[in-house]
Coordinates of C-alpha atoms in Angstrom, one line a residue:
X1 CA 30.7 -17.4 16.0
X2 CA 30.0 -16.3 12.4
X3 CA 26.6 -16.2 10.9
X4 CA 25.0 -15.1 7.9
X5 CA 21.5 -13.4 9.2
X6 CA 18.6 -11.4 7.9
X7 CA 18.4 -12.9 4.7
X8 CA 16.7 -10.8 1.9
X9 CA 15.4 -11.1 -1.6
X10 CA 15.1 -7.9 -3.2
X11 CA 15.4 -6.4 0.1
X12 CA 12.3 -8.2 1.5
X13 CA 12.4 -11.1 4.0
X14 CA 10.4 -14.1 3.0
X15 CA 8.4 -12.3 0.1
X16 CA 5.5 -13.5 -2.4
X17 CA 5.1 -12.2 -5.5
X18 CA 8.6 -11.1 -6.9
X19 CA 8.5 -10.2 -10.4
X20 CA 12.1 -10.6 -11.2
X21 CA 13.2 -13.6 -13.0
X22 CA 16.7 -13.2 -11.6
X23 CA 16.1 -11.9 -8.0
X24 CA 18.8 -10.7 -6.0
X25 CA 19.9 -12.0 -2.6
X26 CA 21.5 -10.2 0.4
X27 CA 22.3 -10.9 4.1
X28 CA 23.9 -9.6 7.1
X29 CA 27.4 -10.6 8.8
X30 CA 27.2 -11.4 12.3
X31 CA 30.4 -12.2 14.4
X32 CA 31.8 -12.1 17.6
X33 CA 35.2 -10.9 16.2
X34 CA 36.2 -7.2 15.4
X35 CA 37.4 -6.3 11.8
X36 CA 35.5 -9.0 10.2
X37 CA 35.6 -9.1 6.3
X38 CA 33.8 -11.9 4.4
X39 CA 36.1 -14.0 2.1
X40 CA 33.6 -16.2 0.6
X41 CA 29.9 -17.2 0.2
X42 CA 27.9 -20.1 -0.7
X43 CA 24.2 -20.0 -2.0
X44 CA 21.9 -22.6 -2.5
X45 CA 18.3 -22.3 -3.9
X46 CA 15.9 -25.2 -3.7
X47 CA 12.4 -26.1 -4.5
X48 CA 12.1 -27.8 -1.2
X49 CA 13.1 -26.8 2.6
X50 CA 15.4 -29.8 2.6
X51 CA 17.5 -29.2 -0.5
X52 CA 17.5 -32.1 -2.3
X53 CA 15.5 -30.6 -5.5
X54 CA 18.1 -27.8 -6.0
X55 CA 18.0 -25.6 -8.7
X56 CA 21.1 -23.1 -8.0
X57 CA 24.1 -24.4 -5.9
X58 CA 27.0 -21.5 -6.5
X59 CA 29.6 -23.7 -4.7
X60 CA 32.1 -21.6 -2.8
X61 CA 32.6 -18.0 -4.5
X62 CA 35.4 -15.9 -3.5
X63 CA 33.8 -12.7 -2.8
X64 CA 33.3 -9.9 0.2
X65 CA 30.1 -9.0 -1.5
X66 CA 26.6 -9.4 0.6
X67 CA 24.0 -7.5 -1.2
X68 CA 22.7 -7.6 -4.8
X69 CA 23.8 -11.0 -5.7
X70 CA 21.6 -12.4 -8.7
X71 CA 20.1 -15.6 -8.8
X72 CA 22.0 -17.5 -11.8
X73 CA 20.3 -21.0 -11.5
X74 CA 17.7 -22.8 -13.7
X75 CA 14.9 -20.5 -14.9
X76 CA 12.3 -19.8 -12.3
X77 CA 8.6 -20.9 -12.5
X78 CA 5.6 -18.7 -11.9
X79 CA 3.8 -19.0 -8.6
X80 CA 6.4 -20.8 -6.9
X81 CA 8.2 -20.8 -3.7
X82 CA 12.0 -21.3 -3.7
X83 CA 13.8 -22.0 -0.6
X84 CA 17.4 -20.6 0.0
X85 CA 20.1 -20.5 2.5
X86 CA 23.7 -19.1 2.7
X87 CA 27.1 -20.1 4.3
X88 CA 30.1 -17.7 4.5
X89 CA 34.0 -17.7 5.7
X90 CA 35.6 -14.7 7.2
X91 CA 39.6 -13.2 7.0
X92 CA 39.9 -15.1 10.7
X93 CA 39.6 -18.1 9.3
X94 CA 36.1 -18.9 10.3
X95 CA 33.5 -20.9 8.7
X96 CA 29.8 -20.3 9.7
X97 CA 27.2 -22.9 9.3
X98 CA 24.2 -22.9 6.9
X99 CA 22.0 -19.7 7.7
X100 CA 18.4 -20.2 8.8
X101 CA 16.1 -20.7 5.6
X102 CA 14.6 -18.0 3.5
X103 CA 12.1 -18.5 1.2
X104 CA 10.5 -16.0 -2.1
X105 CA 7.9 -16.8 -4.0
X106 CA 7.4 -15.5 -7.6
X107 CA 4.3 -13.8 -9.2
X108 CA 2.8 -14.5 -12.5
X109 CA 5.7 -14.2 -15.3
X110 CA 3.3 -14.7 -18.5
X111 CA 0.3 -12.7 -19.1
X112 CA -1.3 -16.0 -20.4
X113 CA -1.6 -17.1 -16.9
X114 CA -4.2 -14.2 -16.3
X115 CA -7.6 -15.9 -16.8
X116 CA -9.5 -13.1 -14.9
X117 CA -11.0 -9.9 -16.4
X118 CA -11.5 -6.7 -15.5
X119 CA -15.0 -5.6 -14.3
X120 CA -16.5 -2.4 -13.3
X121 CA -18.9 -1.5 -10.9
X122 CA -19.5 1.8 -13.0
X123 CA -21.8 3.1 -15.3
X124 CA -20.6 4.9 -18.5
X125 CA -22.1 8.2 -17.0
X126 CA -20.4 7.8 -13.7
X127 CA -17.1 9.8 -14.6
X128 CA -18.0 12.5 -11.9
X129 CA -18.8 10.2 -9.6
X130 CA -16.6 9.8 -6.3
X131 CA -18.7 7.0 -4.6
X132 CA -16.8 3.8 -3.1
X133 CA -18.9 1.1 -4.9
X134 CA -19.4 -2.6 -3.3
X135 CA -18.5 -6.0 -5.2
X136 CA -19.0 -9.6 -4.2
X137 CA -18.8 -13.1 -5.6
X138 CA -19.4 -16.4 -3.7
X139 CA -18.1 -19.7 -4.8
X140 CA -17.6 -23.1 -3.3
X141 CA -14.4 -25.2 -2.7
X142 CA -14.8 -28.9 -2.4
X143 CA -11.7 -30.0 -0.8
X144 CA -9.1 -29.4 2.0
X145 CA -7.2 -26.5 1.0
X146 CA -3.1 -26.7 0.7
X147 CA -2.3 -23.1 -0.4
X148 CA -4.1 -20.4 -2.0
X149 CA -2.8 -16.9 -3.6
X150 CA -5.0 -13.9 -4.5
X151 CA -3.6 -12.0 -7.5
X152 CA -5.5 -8.5 -7.2
X153 CA -5.4 -4.9 -8.7
X154 CA -7.6 -2.0 -9.8
X155 CA -8.3 1.1 -11.6
X156 CA -8.9 3.2 -8.8
X157 CA -8.1 1.9 -5.2
X158 CA -9.5 -1.2 -3.9
X159 CA -9.7 -3.1 -0.5
X160 CA -10.4 -6.8 -0.8
X161 CA -12.2 -8.9 2.0
X162 CA -12.6 -13.0 2.1
X163 CA -15.1 -14.2 4.3
X164 CA -15.6 -11.0 6.2
X165 CA -11.9 -10.7 6.6
X166 CA -9.6 -8.0 5.3
X167 CA -7.1 -9.2 2.8
X168 CA -3.5 -8.3 3.8
X169 CA -2.5 -4.8 5.8
X170 CA -2.0 -2.4 2.6
X171 CA -3.5 0.6 2.1
X172 CA -4.1 2.9 -1.1
X173 CA -3.4 0.1 -3.4
X174 CA -2.7 -0.5 -6.0
X175 CA -0.3 2.5 -5.5
X176 CA -0.1 5.2 -8.1
X177 CA 1.8 4.5 -11.4
X178 CA 1.6 5.7 -14.8
X179 CA -1.4 3.7 -15.0
X180 CA -1.7 3.4 -18.8
X181 CA 1.8 1.8 -19.0
X182 CA 2.4 0.2 -15.5
X183 CA -0.3 -1.1 -13.1
X184 CA 0.7 -2.8 -10.2
X185 CA -0.9 -6.0 -8.9
X186 CA -0.5 -7.3 -5.4
X187 CA -0.1 -10.9 -4.1
X188 CA -1.7 -12.3 -0.8
X189 CA -1.4 -15.4 0.9
X190 CA -5.0 -16.4 1.8
X191 CA -4.9 -19.9 2.6
X192 CA -5.8 -19.2 6.1
X193 CA -9.0 -17.2 5.0
X194 CA -10.9 -19.9 2.8
X195 CA -12.8 -22.8 4.2
X196 CA -14.2 -26.0 2.8
X197 CA -17.6 -25.3 1.4
X198 CA -19.1 -21.7 0.5
X199 CA -17.0 -18.8 0.8
X200 CA -17.4 -15.2 -0.4
X201 CA -14.8 -12.5 -1.9
X202 CA -15.7 -9.0 -1.8
X203 CA -14.0 -5.6 -2.7
X204 CA -14.7 -1.7 -1.9
X205 CA -13.3 0.2 -5.3
X206 CA -12.7 4.0 -5.0
X207 CA -11.9 6.3 -7.5
X208 CA -8.4 7.4 -6.3
X209 CA -5.5 8.7 -8.1
X210 CA -6.8 6.8 -11.6
X211 CA -10.0 8.9 -12.0
X212 CA -10.2 11.5 -8.9
X213 CA -9.2 15.0 -8.7
X214 CA -5.8 15.5 -9.6
X215 CA -3.7 19.0 -9.9
X216 CA -6.4 20.1 -7.9
X217 CA -5.2 24.0 -8.6
X218 CA -6.3 23.4 -12.4
X219 CA -9.0 21.2 -11.8
X220 CA -8.2 18.2 -13.4
X221 CA -10.3 14.8 -13.3
X222 CA -10.3 11.2 -15.1
X223 CA -6.8 11.9 -16.1
X224 CA -6.0 8.0 -16.6
X225 CA -9.7 6.9 -17.2
X226 CA -13.4 7.5 -16.3
X227 CA -14.3 4.2 -14.5
X228 CA -13.1 2.2 -11.8
X229 CA -12.3 -1.1 -12.3
X230 CA -11.3 -4.3 -10.5
X231 CA -9.4 -7.6 -11.2
X232 CA -8.9 -10.6 -9.1
X233 CA -7.5 -14.1 -9.5
X234 CA -7.4 -16.4 -6.6
X235 CA -5.7 -19.7 -6.9
X236 CA -6.5 -22.7 -4.8
X237 CA -4.4 -26.0 -4.4
X238 CA -6.1 -28.8 -2.8
X239 CA -3.9 -31.4 -0.4
X240 CA -4.9 -33.9 -3.1
X241 CA -2.9 -32.1 -5.8
X242 CA -5.9 -30.2 -7.7
X243 CA -6.1 -26.7 -8.5
X244 CA -8.9 -24.5 -8.6
X245 CA -9.2 -20.8 -10.0
X246 CA -11.8 -18.0 -9.2
X247 CA -11.6 -14.9 -11.4
X248 CA -13.6 -11.5 -11.7
X249 CA -15.9 -12.1 -14.7
X250 CA -19.2 -10.8 -15.7
X251 CA -20.8 -12.9 -12.9
X252 CA -19.7 -10.8 -10.1
X253 CA -21.9 -8.6 -8.7
X254 CA -22.1 -4.7 -7.3
X255 CA -24.1 -2.4 -5.3
X256 CA -23.8 0.8 -3.8
X257 CA -22.3 1.3 -0.3
X258 CA -21.6 3.3 2.8
X259 CA -18.8 5.6 0.8
X260 CA -20.7 8.5 -0.5
X261 CA -17.7 10.2 -1.7
X262 CA -13.9 9.8 -1.2
X263 CA -11.2 11.9 -2.7
X264 CA -7.6 12.3 -2.2
X265 CA -7.3 16.0 -1.7
X266 CA -10.6 16.3 -0.1
X267 CA -11.4 13.4 2.2
X268 CA -14.6 11.1 2.7
X269 CA -18.4 11.2 3.6
X270 CA -19.7 7.9 4.9
X271 CA -23.2 7.1 6.1
X272 CA -22.5 3.8 8.3
X273 CA -27.0 3.4 8.0
X274 CA -25.9 2.3 4.5
X275 CA -23.7 -0.6 5.7
X276 CA -24.7 -4.1 4.4
X277 CA -24.0 -6.6 7.1
X278 CA -22.4 -9.4 6.2
X279 CA -21.9 -8.1 2.4
X280 CA -18.4 -10.0 2.0
X281 CA -19.4 -13.2 3.9
X282 CA -21.1 -16.4 2.0
X283 CA -25.1 -16.5 2.1
X284 CA -25.5 -13.0 2.0
X285 CA -28.7 -12.2 -0.1
X286 CA -27.6 -10.2 -2.9
X287 CA -30.8 -10.4 -5.1
X288 CA -31.3 -6.7 -5.5
X289 CA -27.7 -6.3 -6.6
X290 CA -26.6 -5.4 -10.0
X291 CA -24.2 -7.4 -12.5
X292 CA -20.8 -5.9 -12.9
X293 CA -19.7 -5.0 -16.5
X294 CA -16.5 -6.5 -18.2
X295 CA -13.9 -3.8 -18.6
X296 CA -11.5 -3.5 -21.7
X297 CA -8.3 -2.8 -20.6
X298 CA -5.1 -3.8 -21.8
X299 CA -3.8 -6.6 -19.5
X300 CA 0.1 -5.9 -21.1
X301 CA 0.3 -3.3 -18.7
X302 CA 0.4 -5.4 -15.4
X303 CA 3.3 -5.8 -13.5
X304 CA 3.8 -7.5 -9.9
X305 CA 4.4 -4.9 -7.5
X306 CA 7.6 -3.5 -7.5
X307 CA 7.5 -0.8 -4.7
X308 CA 6.4 -1.1 -1.0
X309 CA 3.1 -1.0 0.3
X310 CA 1.6 2.1 2.1
X311 CA 0.6 0.8 5.7
X312 CA 0.0 2.1 9.1
X313 CA 3.2 3.0 10.8
X314 CA 2.5 4.2 14.3
X315 CA -0.5 6.2 16.4
X316 CA -0.1 9.7 18.0
X317 CA -2.3 10.7 21.0
X318 CA -4.0 14.3 21.3
X319 CA -2.0 16.5 23.3
X320 CA -4.6 19.1 23.6
X321 CA -8.4 20.4 23.1
X322 CA -8.8 24.0 23.1
X323 CA -11.4 26.6 21.7
X324 CA -10.1 29.3 19.3
X325 CA -10.9 33.1 19.4
X326 CA -13.7 32.4 16.7
X327 CA -15.1 29.6 18.9
X328 CA -13.9 27.0 16.8
X329 CA -13.2 23.6 18.8
X330 CA -10.0 22.1 17.9
X331 CA -8.0 19.3 18.8
X332 CA -3.9 19.1 18.6
X333 CA -1.8 16.0 18.0
X334 CA 1.4 18.1 18.7
X335 CA 2.9 16.8 15.5
X336 CA 2.5 17.5 11.8
X337 CA 1.3 14.2 10.4
X338 CA 0.4 12.3 7.6
X339 CA -2.5 9.9 7.6
X340 CA -6.0 10.3 9.0
X341 CA -8.0 10.3 12.6
X342 CA -9.7 7.5 13.7
X343 CA -12.5 8.1 16.4
X344 CA -15.3 6.4 18.2
X345 CA -18.4 8.1 18.6
X346 CA -21.9 7.5 20.1
X347 CA -25.2 8.9 19.1
X348 CA -28.4 8.7 17.2
X349 CA -29.1 7.2 13.4
X350 CA -28.4 10.1 11.6
X351 CA -26.3 12.2 13.9
X352 CA -22.9 13.2 12.0
X353 CA -19.2 13.9 12.8
X354 CA -17.3 16.6 10.6
X355 CA -13.7 17.0 11.1
X356 CA -11.5 19.3 8.9
X357 CA -7.8 19.2 9.2
X358 CA -4.9 21.9 9.1
X359 CA -1.3 22.3 9.5
X360 CA -1.0 25.5 11.7
X361 CA -3.2 28.0 13.2
X362 CA -2.9 31.7 12.3
X363 CA -1.5 34.8 14.2
X364 CA -4.7 34.8 16.2
X365 CA -4.7 31.2 17.1
X366 CA -7.5 30.4 14.9
X367 CA -7.6 27.1 12.4
X368 CA -5.9 27.8 9.1
X369 CA -6.8 26.1 6.0
X370 CA -6.1 29.0 3.3
X371 CA -2.7 27.0 2.5
X372 CA -4.7 24.1 1.2
X373 CA -6.0 25.8 -1.8
X374 CA -9.2 24.2 -2.7
X375 CA -8.2 20.7 -1.0
X376 CA -11.1 20.6 1.9
X377 CA -9.4 17.6 4.1
X378 CA -12.9 17.0 5.3
X379 CA -14.4 13.7 7.0
X380 CA -17.9 13.8 7.3
X381 CA -19.3 10.4 9.2
X382 CA -23.5 9.9 9.6
X383 CA -24.1 7.5 12.5
X384 CA -26.5 4.2 12.3
X385 CA -26.8 4.6 16.1
X386 CA -27.8 2.8 19.6
X387 CA -24.3 1.6 19.7
X388 CA -20.3 2.8 20.1
X389 CA -19.0 3.5 16.5
X390 CA -15.5 3.5 15.0
X391 CA -14.2 4.9 11.9
X392 CA -11.2 5.3 9.7
X393 CA -11.6 6.4 6.0
X394 CA -10.9 4.2 3.0
X395 CA -9.4 5.9 -0.1
X396 CA -8.0 9.1 1.2
X397 CA -5.4 10.8 3.5
X398 CA -4.4 14.1 5.4
X399 CA -1.8 16.1 6.0
X400 CA -2.5 17.7 9.3
X401 CA -1.7 18.7 13.1
X402 CA -4.7 20.0 13.7
X403 CA -8.4 19.0 13.4
X404 CA -11.6 20.9 13.9
X405 CA -14.6 19.3 15.2
X406 CA -17.2 21.3 13.2
X407 CA -20.1 18.4 14.1
X408 CA -20.2 15.9 17.0
X409 CA -23.0 14.5 18.9
X410 CA -22.7 15.1 22.5
X411 CA -19.6 16.4 24.1
X412 CA -16.3 14.9 22.5
X413 CA -13.2 14.2 24.6
X414 CA -9.4 13.6 23.4
X415 CA -9.6 9.9 24.5
X416 CA -12.1 9.5 21.3
X417 CA -9.6 10.1 19.2
X418 CA -5.9 8.6 18.0
X419 CA -4.0 9.9 15.1
X420 CA -3.1 7.0 12.6
X421 CA 0.3 7.5 11.0
X422 CA 0.8 6.2 7.5
X423 CA 3.8 5.8 4.7
X424 CA 5.6 3.4 2.5
X425 CA 6.6 0.4 4.7
X426 CA 10.4 1.4 4.8
X427 CA 12.8 -0.1 7.1
X428 CA 14.4 2.6 9.6
X429 CA 18.2 2.4 8.8
X430 CA 19.9 5.7 10.4
X431 CA 19.5 7.8 13.1
X432 CA 21.1 11.2 14.4
X433 CA 21.4 12.7 17.5
X434 CA 23.5 15.4 19.1
X435 CA 24.0 17.7 22.5
X436 CA 22.2 20.7 20.4
X437 CA 18.6 20.3 20.7
X438 CA 17.8 22.7 17.7
X439 CA 19.9 20.4 15.6
X440 CA 17.9 17.5 17.1
X441 CA 14.8 19.3 16.4
X442 CA 15.8 19.8 12.6
X443 CA 16.9 16.4 12.4
X444 CA 13.4 15.8 13.9
X445 CA 11.7 17.7 11.1
X446 CA 13.5 16.3 8.4
X447 CA 12.6 12.4 9.4
X448 CA 8.8 13.6 9.8
X449 CA 9.2 15.3 6.4
X450 CA 10.1 12.0 5.0
X451 CA 7.4 9.9 6.4
X452 CA 4.7 12.6 5.3
X453 CA 5.9 12.6 1.6
X454 CA 6.8 9.0 1.1
X455 CA 3.4 7.8 0.6
X456 CA 3.9 5.8 -2.4
X457 CA 5.7 8.1 -4.2
X458 CA 8.1 11.3 -3.2
X459 CA 5.8 14.3 -2.9
X460 CA 6.0 17.8 -2.6
X461 CA 3.4 18.2 0.1
X462 CA 1.1 16.0 1.7
X463 CA -2.0 18.4 2.5
X464 CA -3.2 20.6 -0.4
X465 CA -4.5 19.9 -3.7
X466 CA -1.2 19.0 -5.3
X467 CA 0.8 16.2 -3.8
X468 CA 2.6 15.2 -7.0
X469 CA 5.8 13.4 -7.3
X470 CA 7.8 16.8 -8.3
X471 CA 11.4 15.1 -9.7
X472 CA 13.1 17.8 -8.9
X473 CA 12.3 17.8 -5.0
X474 CA 13.2 14.0 -5.0
X475 CA 16.7 14.5 -6.7
X476 CA 17.3 17.0 -3.5
X477 CA 16.2 14.7 -1.1
X478 CA 17.2 11.4 -1.9
X479 CA 20.6 11.0 -0.5
X480 CA 18.7 12.4 2.7
X481 CA 16.2 10.0 2.8
X482 CA 18.9 6.7 2.2
X483 CA 20.7 7.9 5.0
X484 CA 17.3 7.2 7.3
X485 CA 15.5 4.7 5.7
X486 CA 15.8 1.7 3.2
X487 CA 14.6 3.3 0.2
X488 CA 15.6 1.0 -2.3
X489 CA 12.5 -0.5 -3.8
X490 CA 10.5 2.7 -3.0
X491 CA 12.6 4.7 -5.6
X492 CA 13.0 1.9 -7.9
X493 CA 9.2 1.6 -8.5
X494 CA 9.2 5.5 -9.0
X495 CA 12.1 5.5 -11.4
X496 CA 10.4 3.1 -13.6
X497 CA 7.3 5.2 -13.8
X498 CA 9.8 7.7 -14.8
X499 CA 11.2 5.9 -17.4
X500 CA 8.0 5.0 -18.7
X501 CA 7.0 9.0 -18.7
X502 CA 10.4 9.8 -19.9
X503 CA 10.1 12.5 -22.8
X504 CA 10.7 11.1 -26.5
X505 CA 13.9 13.6 -26.6
X506 CA 15.3 12.0 -23.1
X507 CA 14.0 14.9 -21.0
X508 CA 12.4 14.2 -17.5
X509 CA 8.7 15.7 -16.8
X510 CA 8.3 17.8 -13.9
X511 CA 6.3 15.3 -12.0
X512 CA 6.0 11.5 -12.1
X513 CA 3.3 9.9 -13.2
X514 CA 3.4 13.0 -15.5
X515 CA -0.2 14.1 -14.9
X516 CA 0.9 17.9 -15.8
X517 CA 1.3 17.2 -19.6
X518 CA -0.5 19.8 -21.9
X519 CA -0.5 22.5 -18.7

């Protein structure tokens, strides 16, 4: 038995939004024999699943390579799905059948294909604002939908919704890059979210790394810009072959929302009483909303997402709740983690939940935050009342093991809380365990150090007012990281930002993106 399995294109299984014009293929060899070496491979790429409309056929190639095989066929088209399969032979004279069929879908290759415009929900005098703004637009579709793709990004952070449902699972999008030189956009298949007739698309936009507080110990803000903005282009193809574009323009509307404050370092304040039920669904009354403003930003910086998205990875239950010598109510999650706390709470309208986050306790066993410097790591939630409410923050994350419950309506229990671990969506590729528990604990700490500091870019710390991509730290740790997880796409994205920010004399800045320039 011989098979080519786990087919990948640019390290991903069945990716959409691939920006490479010559993407690279890979696969894993599966056999029931020992000492197997691939002798040949044969790759076919087609416009359809029956492989009649072929765009590349390698023929039989004598090679043991099964990774980084570049596409060498006819020029790929934008926004097009291609199918591929692989056949191999080995040193025992076995020949595999064709592999299962994989596919990849290209991104927008040419800037001329962008018809959308950047729009901003903010006024010129809102540079200091850390609010989350709502943006919405309604549109009609007049046929049966064959497929639909949305291409989206933001100056700041954004969450996208269609007809009341979240688009994708990605967090903290579009990620952190050298925004003035490279701004990633995401591609999502939204075919199943649309409907014939009236539809609505909505977005929440926050300041994020783009205009929020960075390098907090020196008090820097608005390093890339002073107004958030959104860019969305929705492509719809009908079953009869017609196509339709819905794009951000001056006709979209904006409003204040329940996110009163959201900052990477400092946390989030959310007033559930200000929620606007149905704001991201068709038929919502937005007559009192304001029109957005067009925002002039160079489209030339747009690049298809080349890194890995940040996503929820696992959950952690608390292991203890106790009162410190100072009288602080503290919950222990038993693991230093990066992400946030999801909680459920009941109370009256206007009641508050206030949580603070910390990594350690002091020598007396009290809640300790001095190491955070100016980072507040604080969550405040104001209840709308009369029902059980659940909350997770949107545009922030915390590094912590402990939370202090500063305010809570009624009496909290450990069952009210769950820790949500987030990091870049890397595949685990290696593990280590031995008979020495101290060595195992060291290995455990190394792995969790990776998880906590690989949140879109390799940072030095995930908790205080820094969280920057220090090049020295990454250089020291990259080899270890590569043993534990597949970090190829993660570092490729970050190294492209390093190239963008490289000094004229060839030198490498201390941090990437280079937000310390001039300090």
